[in-house]
Amino acid sequence: MNFTDFFAASYVGARERFRRSAQAAGAATLEAFTHPEERGPSGEALTVDIAHLGDRKGSRQLLVISGTHGQEGYAGSAAQVAWLKSGDAARIPADTGVLLVHGINPYGFARGTRTTENNVDLNRNFVDHRKPHPVNPRYDELREHLVPAHWSQDQLAAGDAGEKAFVERHGADALFDTLARGQYVDPLGPFYGGVQREWSNLTLEKIVREQLGSAEKVGLIDWHTGIGERGQPFFLCFNEEGSAEQAEAARWWGADKVIGSRPNGLARPHYQGLVFYGVQSFLEGRQLAGAVIEFGTRGSATGRALRLDQWLRRHGAGLDDDVRQQMAANVLDALNPVAEDWRDAVWQHGLALTQAAVRGVASW
Ligand SMILES: [Zn+2]
């Protein structure tokens, strides 16, 4: 097996590969939810594709999502396709189903960017927008240092200096928390959670309600990239500390990996509006256990690529084509490295972790 059996070179290619593999694996449910307004860069339809395998009405279900952060969808898609091609779909234990959701943020996936059509970080969007939005108390202090007006060494160095001063005042954990917890005040800034539910958010609710109506216990994998050691899985379990659900996720994947993980060696940010919390609310009290699983890429240097991604969203249209293409390739390579060893590690770990989750959910 080669990584090219599972990875695709484009959003359209990933979609096709997913649908073909799901069909070959005998998926009884194979549906596409088409974005009503947006299209991809070549005019292609943007869809969220789902495949439901095994016992779709079983009391145990595993939900596997790719592409919450658009361009991270390449790795998640490859993990999904690797499982579909493994033959395991024919060996799912009784009373258990596996629901694969491909490209939940298709706008970002197709355009090689993190956020949605509204520059919303989908993994910060699942808050109750009817209530006052969560406050990020130090965001304003950091705001001017995050995305420079010009992508130049001078301005980037000035931004770094601003961050360094912030760390001296508040510490490195506070910097990471302020950056990554989510903010609801700056629509052009990073980690913006939006002020209303994104189409992807509404679509995920529809999928969960339609497909997981008879589930009593649900496992979740939300595939991401960018945190952790290069090519290695890194777990962010959002079940409550010490809860039975957290213990369950630890049983599937190992307590040393699931409990007490520190992204980039730092305290975990007070993340707001995660997909995990959205799924939890859609399940209305039924049990949910699982994690965001990341694959490491550039370590803490990935942060600069996230910034460049934001910068390109603001200024990319005005750039020379050749320059823009190189910058976009830099962003994409930071979240979806081309290197063979990285891609092989992703599909192999992805397959093994999915298999462990299927076994785990079935015996929960
Ligand atoms: Zn991500």
mmCIF file of N, CA and C and ligand atoms in Angstrom, residues 69 72 114 224-225 294, ligand 1:
data_model
loop_
_atom_site.group_PDB
_atom_site.id
_atom_site.type_symbol
_atom_site.label_atom_id
_atom_site.label_comp_id
_atom_site.label_asym_id
_atom_site.label_seq_id
_atom_site.Cartn_x
_atom_site.Cartn_y
_atom_site.Cartn_z
ATOM 1 N N HIS A 69 -11.336 21.819 9.991
ATOM 2 C CA HIS A 69 -10.462 22.879 9.499
ATOM 3 C C HIS A 69 -10.088 22.503 8.071
ATOM 4 N N GLU A 72 -7.025 20.692 6.629
ATOM 5 C CA GLU A 72 -6.642 19.524 7.409
ATOM 6 C C GLU A 72 -7.439 18.296 6.956
ATOM 7 N N ARG A 114 -8.230 27.303 6.439
ATOM 8 C CA ARG A 114 -8.723 26.702 7.672
ATOM 9 C C ARG A 114 -10.223 26.930 7.898
ATOM 10 N N HIS A 224 -7.696 16.064 12.776
ATOM 11 C CA HIS A 224 -7.059 17.365 12.553
ATOM 12 C C HIS A 224 -5.565 17.178 12.286
ATOM 13 N N THR A 225 -4.908 18.273 11.893
ATOM 14 C CA THR A 225 -3.451 18.263 11.797
ATOM 15 C C THR A 225 -2.890 19.560 12.372
ATOM 16 N N GLU A 294 -5.086 14.858 16.350
ATOM 17 C CA GLU A 294 -4.233 15.662 15.474
ATOM 18 C C GLU A 294 -3.099 14.787 14.950
HETATM 19 ZN ZN ZN B 1 -7.552 21.621 13.259
#
